[in-house]
Short mmCIF file of C-alpha atoms in Angstrom, two decimals:
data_model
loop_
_atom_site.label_atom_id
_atom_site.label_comp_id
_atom_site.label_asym_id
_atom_site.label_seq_id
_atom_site.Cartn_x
_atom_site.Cartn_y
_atom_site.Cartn_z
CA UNK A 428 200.74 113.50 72.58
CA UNK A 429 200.26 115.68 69.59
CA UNK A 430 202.30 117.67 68.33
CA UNK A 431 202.06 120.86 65.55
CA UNK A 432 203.02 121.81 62.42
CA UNK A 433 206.45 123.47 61.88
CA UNK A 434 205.46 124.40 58.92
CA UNK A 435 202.99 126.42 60.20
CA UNK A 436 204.55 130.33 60.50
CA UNK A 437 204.20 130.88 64.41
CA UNK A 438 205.22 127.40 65.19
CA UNK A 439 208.32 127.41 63.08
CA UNK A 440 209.18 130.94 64.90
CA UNK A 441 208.29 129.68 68.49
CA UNK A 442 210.46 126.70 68.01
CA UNK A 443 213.80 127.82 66.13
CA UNK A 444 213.39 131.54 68.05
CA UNK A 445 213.89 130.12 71.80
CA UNK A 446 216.34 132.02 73.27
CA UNK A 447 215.93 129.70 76.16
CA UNK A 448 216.85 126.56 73.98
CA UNK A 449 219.56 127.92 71.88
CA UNK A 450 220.62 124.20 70.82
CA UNK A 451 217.84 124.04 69.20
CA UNK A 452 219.08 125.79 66.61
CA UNK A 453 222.86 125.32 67.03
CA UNK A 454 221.70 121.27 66.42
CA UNK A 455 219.21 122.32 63.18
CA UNK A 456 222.23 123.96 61.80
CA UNK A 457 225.20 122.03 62.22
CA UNK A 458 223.38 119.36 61.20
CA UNK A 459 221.91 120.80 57.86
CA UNK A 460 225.25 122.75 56.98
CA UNK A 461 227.80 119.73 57.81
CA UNK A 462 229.11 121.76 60.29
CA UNK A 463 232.24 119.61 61.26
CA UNK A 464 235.51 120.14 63.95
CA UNK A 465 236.24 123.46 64.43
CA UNK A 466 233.64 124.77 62.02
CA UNK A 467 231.10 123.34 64.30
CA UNK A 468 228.63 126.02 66.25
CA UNK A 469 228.92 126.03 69.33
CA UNK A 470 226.98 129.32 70.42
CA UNK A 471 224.44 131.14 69.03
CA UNK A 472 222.76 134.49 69.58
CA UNK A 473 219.08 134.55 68.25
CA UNK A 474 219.06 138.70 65.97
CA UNK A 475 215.42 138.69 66.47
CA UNK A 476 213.49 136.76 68.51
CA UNK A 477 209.83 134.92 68.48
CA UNK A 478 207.11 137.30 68.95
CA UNK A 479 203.69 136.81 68.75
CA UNK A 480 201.60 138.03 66.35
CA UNK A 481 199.74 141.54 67.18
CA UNK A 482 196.99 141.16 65.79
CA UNK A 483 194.49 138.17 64.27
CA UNK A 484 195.35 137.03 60.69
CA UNK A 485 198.96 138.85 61.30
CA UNK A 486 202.15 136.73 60.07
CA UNK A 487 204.77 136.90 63.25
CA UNK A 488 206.75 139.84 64.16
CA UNK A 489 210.05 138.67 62.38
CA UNK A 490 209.81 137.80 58.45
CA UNK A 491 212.38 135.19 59.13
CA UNK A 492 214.80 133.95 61.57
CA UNK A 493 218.76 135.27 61.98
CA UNK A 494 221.46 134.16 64.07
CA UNK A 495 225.08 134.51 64.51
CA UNK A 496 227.13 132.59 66.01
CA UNK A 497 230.30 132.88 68.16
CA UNK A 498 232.43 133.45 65.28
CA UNK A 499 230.57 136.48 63.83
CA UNK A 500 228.83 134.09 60.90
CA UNK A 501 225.49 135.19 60.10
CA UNK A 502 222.71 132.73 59.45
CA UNK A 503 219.23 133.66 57.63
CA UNK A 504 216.81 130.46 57.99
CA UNK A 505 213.20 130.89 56.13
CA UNK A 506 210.56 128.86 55.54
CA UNK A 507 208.42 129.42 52.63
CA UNK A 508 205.28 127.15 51.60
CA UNK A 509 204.64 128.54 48.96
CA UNK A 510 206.24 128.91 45.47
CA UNK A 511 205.78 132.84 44.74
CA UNK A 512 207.36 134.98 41.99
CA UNK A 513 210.84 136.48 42.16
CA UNK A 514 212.07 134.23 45.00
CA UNK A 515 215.20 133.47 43.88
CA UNK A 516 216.03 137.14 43.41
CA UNK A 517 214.18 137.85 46.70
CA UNK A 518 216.54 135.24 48.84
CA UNK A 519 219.74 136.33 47.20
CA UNK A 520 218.69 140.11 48.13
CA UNK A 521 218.38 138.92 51.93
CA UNK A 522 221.31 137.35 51.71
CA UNK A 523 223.90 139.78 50.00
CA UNK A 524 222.04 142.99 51.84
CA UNK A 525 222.74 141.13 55.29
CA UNK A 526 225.99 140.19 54.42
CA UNK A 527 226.88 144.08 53.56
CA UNK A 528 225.26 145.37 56.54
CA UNK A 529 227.68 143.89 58.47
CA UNK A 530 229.70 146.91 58.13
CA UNK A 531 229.71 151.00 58.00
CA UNK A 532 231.01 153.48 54.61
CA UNK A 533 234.87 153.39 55.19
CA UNK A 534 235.28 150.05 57.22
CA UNK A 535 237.51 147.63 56.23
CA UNK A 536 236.35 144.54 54.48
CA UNK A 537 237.96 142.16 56.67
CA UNK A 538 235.14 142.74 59.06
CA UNK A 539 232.97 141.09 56.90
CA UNK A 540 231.74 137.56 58.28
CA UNK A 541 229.90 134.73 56.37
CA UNK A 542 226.44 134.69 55.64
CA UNK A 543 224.46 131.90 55.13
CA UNK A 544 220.99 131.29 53.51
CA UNK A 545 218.87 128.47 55.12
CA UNK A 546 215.63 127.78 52.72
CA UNK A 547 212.96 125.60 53.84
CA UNK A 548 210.79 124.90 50.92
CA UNK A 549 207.48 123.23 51.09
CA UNK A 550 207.45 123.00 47.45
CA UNK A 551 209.75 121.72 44.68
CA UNK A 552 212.19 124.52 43.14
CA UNK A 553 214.80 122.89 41.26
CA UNK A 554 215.09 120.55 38.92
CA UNK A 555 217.88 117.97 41.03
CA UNK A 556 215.68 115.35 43.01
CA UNK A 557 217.79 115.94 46.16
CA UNK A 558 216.01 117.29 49.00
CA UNK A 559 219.03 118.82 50.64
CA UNK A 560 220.97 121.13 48.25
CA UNK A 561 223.90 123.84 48.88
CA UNK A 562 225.24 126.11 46.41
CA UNK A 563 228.20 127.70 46.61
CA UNK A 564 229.94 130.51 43.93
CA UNK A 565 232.68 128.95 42.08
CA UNK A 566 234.74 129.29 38.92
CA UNK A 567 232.85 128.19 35.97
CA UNK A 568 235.77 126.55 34.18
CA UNK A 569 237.88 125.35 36.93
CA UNK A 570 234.91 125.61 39.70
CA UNK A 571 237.56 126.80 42.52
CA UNK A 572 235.75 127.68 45.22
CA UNK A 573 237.46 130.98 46.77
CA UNK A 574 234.43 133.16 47.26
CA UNK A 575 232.92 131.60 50.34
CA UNK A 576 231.64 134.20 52.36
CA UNK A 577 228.15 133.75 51.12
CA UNK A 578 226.42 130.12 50.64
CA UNK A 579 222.41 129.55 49.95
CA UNK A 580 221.00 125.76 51.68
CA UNK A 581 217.57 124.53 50.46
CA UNK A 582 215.55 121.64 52.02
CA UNK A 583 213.11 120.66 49.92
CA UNK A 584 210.36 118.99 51.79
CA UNK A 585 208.16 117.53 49.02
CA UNK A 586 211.21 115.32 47.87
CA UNK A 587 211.84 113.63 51.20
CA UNK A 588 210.06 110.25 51.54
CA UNK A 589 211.72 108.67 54.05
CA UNK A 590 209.67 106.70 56.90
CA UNK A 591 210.79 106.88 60.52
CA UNK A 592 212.97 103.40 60.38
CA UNK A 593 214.76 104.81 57.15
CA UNK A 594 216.29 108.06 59.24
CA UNK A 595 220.04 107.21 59.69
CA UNK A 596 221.23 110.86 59.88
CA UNK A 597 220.79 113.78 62.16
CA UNK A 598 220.21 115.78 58.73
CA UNK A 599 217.27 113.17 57.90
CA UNK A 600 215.65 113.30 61.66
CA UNK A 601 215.66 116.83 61.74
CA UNK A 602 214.08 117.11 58.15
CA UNK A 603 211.47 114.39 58.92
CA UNK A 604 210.75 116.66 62.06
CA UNK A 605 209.80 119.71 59.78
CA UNK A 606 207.85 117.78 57.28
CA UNK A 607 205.89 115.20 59.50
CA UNK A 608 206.26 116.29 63.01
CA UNK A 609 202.14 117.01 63.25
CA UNK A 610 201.16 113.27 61.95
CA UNK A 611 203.14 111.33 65.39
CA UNK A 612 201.60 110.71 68.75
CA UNK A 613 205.27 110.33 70.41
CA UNK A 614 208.81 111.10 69.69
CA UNK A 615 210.71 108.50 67.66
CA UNK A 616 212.76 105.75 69.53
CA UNK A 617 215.84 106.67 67.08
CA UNK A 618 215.62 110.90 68.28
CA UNK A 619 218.56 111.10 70.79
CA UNK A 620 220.32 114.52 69.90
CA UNK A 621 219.66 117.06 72.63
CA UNK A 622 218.69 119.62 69.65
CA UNK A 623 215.82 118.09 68.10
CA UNK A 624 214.82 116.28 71.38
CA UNK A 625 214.32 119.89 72.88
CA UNK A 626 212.60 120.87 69.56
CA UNK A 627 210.13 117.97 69.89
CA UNK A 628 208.76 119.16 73.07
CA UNK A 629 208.64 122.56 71.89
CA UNK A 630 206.60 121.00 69.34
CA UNK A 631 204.21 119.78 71.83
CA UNK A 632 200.75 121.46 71.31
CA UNK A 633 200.17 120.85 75.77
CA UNK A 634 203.20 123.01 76.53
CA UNK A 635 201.49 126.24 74.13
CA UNK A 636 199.60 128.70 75.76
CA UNK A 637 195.82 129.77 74.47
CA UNK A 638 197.47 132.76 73.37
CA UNK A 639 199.76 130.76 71.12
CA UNK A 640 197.60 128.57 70.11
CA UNK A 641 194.90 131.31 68.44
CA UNK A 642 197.78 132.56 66.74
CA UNK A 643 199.08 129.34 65.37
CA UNK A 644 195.23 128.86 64.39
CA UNK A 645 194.97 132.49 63.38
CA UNK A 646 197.81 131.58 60.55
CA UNK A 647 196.55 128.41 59.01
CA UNK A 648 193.01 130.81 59.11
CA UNK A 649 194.91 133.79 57.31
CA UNK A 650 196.33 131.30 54.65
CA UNK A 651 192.75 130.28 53.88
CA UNK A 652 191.88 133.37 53.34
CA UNK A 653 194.50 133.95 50.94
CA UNK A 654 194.08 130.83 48.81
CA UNK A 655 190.09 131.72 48.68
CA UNK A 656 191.20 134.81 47.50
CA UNK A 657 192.91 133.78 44.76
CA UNK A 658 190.42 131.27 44.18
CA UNK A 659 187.56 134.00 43.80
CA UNK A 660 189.80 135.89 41.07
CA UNK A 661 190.82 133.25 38.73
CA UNK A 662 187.03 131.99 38.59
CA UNK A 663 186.31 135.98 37.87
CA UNK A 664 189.27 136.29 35.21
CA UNK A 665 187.98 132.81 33.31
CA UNK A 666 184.37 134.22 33.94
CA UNK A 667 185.00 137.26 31.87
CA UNK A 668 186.68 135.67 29.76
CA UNK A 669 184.13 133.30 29.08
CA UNK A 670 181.24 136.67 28.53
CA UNK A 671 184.03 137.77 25.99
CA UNK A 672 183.90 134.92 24.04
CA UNK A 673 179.93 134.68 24.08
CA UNK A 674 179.69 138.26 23.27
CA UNK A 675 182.54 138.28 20.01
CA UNK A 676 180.46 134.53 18.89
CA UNK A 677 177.36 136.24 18.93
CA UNK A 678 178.30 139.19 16.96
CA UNK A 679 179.79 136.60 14.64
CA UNK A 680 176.69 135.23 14.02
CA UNK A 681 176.87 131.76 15.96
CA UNK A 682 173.49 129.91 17.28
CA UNK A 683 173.46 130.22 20.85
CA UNK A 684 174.02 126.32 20.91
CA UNK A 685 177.05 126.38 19.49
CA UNK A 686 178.20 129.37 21.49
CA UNK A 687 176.87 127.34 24.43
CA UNK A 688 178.82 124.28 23.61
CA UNK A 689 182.21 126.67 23.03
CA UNK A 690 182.12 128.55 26.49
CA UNK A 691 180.80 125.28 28.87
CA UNK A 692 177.67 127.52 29.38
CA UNK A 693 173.82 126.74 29.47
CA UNK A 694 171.89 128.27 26.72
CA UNK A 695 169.98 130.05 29.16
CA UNK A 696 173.77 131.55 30.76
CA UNK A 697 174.44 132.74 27.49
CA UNK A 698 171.52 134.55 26.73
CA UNK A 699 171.75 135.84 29.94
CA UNK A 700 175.21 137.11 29.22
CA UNK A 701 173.85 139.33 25.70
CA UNK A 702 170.96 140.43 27.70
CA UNK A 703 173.22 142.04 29.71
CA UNK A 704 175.47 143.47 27.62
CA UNK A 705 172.40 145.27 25.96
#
């Protein structure tokens, strides 16, 4: 049995988007939001579901995944793998623009239902070692909590070390799931919730398609690209940087040896380098 990443863009979307297995997700976020009682999902209706990619190298059709469930309460669940710039600002944007959407110019605010921000983070953020954080808008002196409409969850998945005998919570199964679920050959003795159970075999590379599996390939292909790409410009930046240096040390007056031993270059690189430039 093997079984794929969920880390991986069109697996995450193929697994938490089944509008067919709807517990999935009700499970994933009870579980992760201590969902308790009568605050406790018990139906969900999937906003946009999984779609495959169009084309090769494509991220899926939806940027993310959103819910509500059957009290109105939105839910916005992402996962990001990568640290990038402005995400803070960019997740509190999704978050506050979804939660104002929710009504027209001249409704009344009442209408307005929760919104909650789901965060899966393959990377760390903050600064607290907890993998499982939520954070909430309070009063800075007193830290009454009375705006509650809109609340921001991060798992982070670098932080969570447990091994398979150490899960003791639904919250730790289900995380273990997203970080190691491609490393097992069968489904944990100690998974029993009908949620992750259901998101296990979803998980299961033998029930994909061909089409679904070139576009779960296509992604991990398309990230490749990207970090080569990155690769490629940062040797180019410290590459011209490096001719800089050669060029100002030689206009200085240094021996090419010395210049040599400054930039990491051959001799013969940095004569090559003022050849050039003439």
């Amino acid at each position: 049995m093997k079984f794929v990443d969920v880390k991986n863009d069109v697996a995450f979307r193929k697994i938490f988007g089944d509008e067919q297995k709807t517990v999935i997700l009700i499970s994933f976020l009870n579980a992760v939001l201590h969902l308790e009682n009568q605050d406790r999902i018990k139906e969900v209706a999937i906003i946009n579901p999984f779609q495959l990619p169009r084309v090769a190298g494509e991220k899926a059709s939806i940027i993310d995944l959103r819910a509500k469930d059957q009290a109105g309460r939105q839910f916005v669940i992402e996962m990001q793998v990568a640290d990038v710039d402005g995400f803070e600002k960019r997740v509190q944007y999704y978050t506050c623009r979804d939660y104002s959407m929710q009504i027209n110019r001249g409704d009344q605010y009442a209408l307005l239902q929760p919104t909650y921000f789901i965060g899966i983070l393959d990377f760390n953020f903050f600064d607290s070692p907890h993998y499982l954080s939520n954070h909430i808008i309070v009063n800075g002196e007193t830290f009454e909590h009375k705006l509650t409409d809109i609340q921001f969850t991060f798992i982070e998945l670098k932080k969570f070390s447990k091994e398979v005998h150490e899960l003791d919570s639904l919250v730790d199964k289900w995380i273990f799931f997203l970080k190691a679920a491609d490393s097992l050959e069968v489904i944990p003795e100690n998974i029993d919730d009908e949620g992750l159970l259901e998101a296990f075999k979803n998980a299961e590379k033998f029930r994909w398609d061909k089409e679904e599996l070139i576009a779960y390939d296509n992604f991990f292909i398309a990230e490749q690209d990207k970090r080569g790409r990155v690769i490629a410009a940062e040797r180019k930046a410290k590459q011209e940087g490096k001719q800089e240096v050669v060029l100002r040390s030689y206009k200085a007056g240094l021996d090419l040896t010395v210049i040599a031993q400054i930039t990491d270059l051959s001799i013969e690189e940095v004569e090559q380098i003022i050849r050039s430039s003439k």
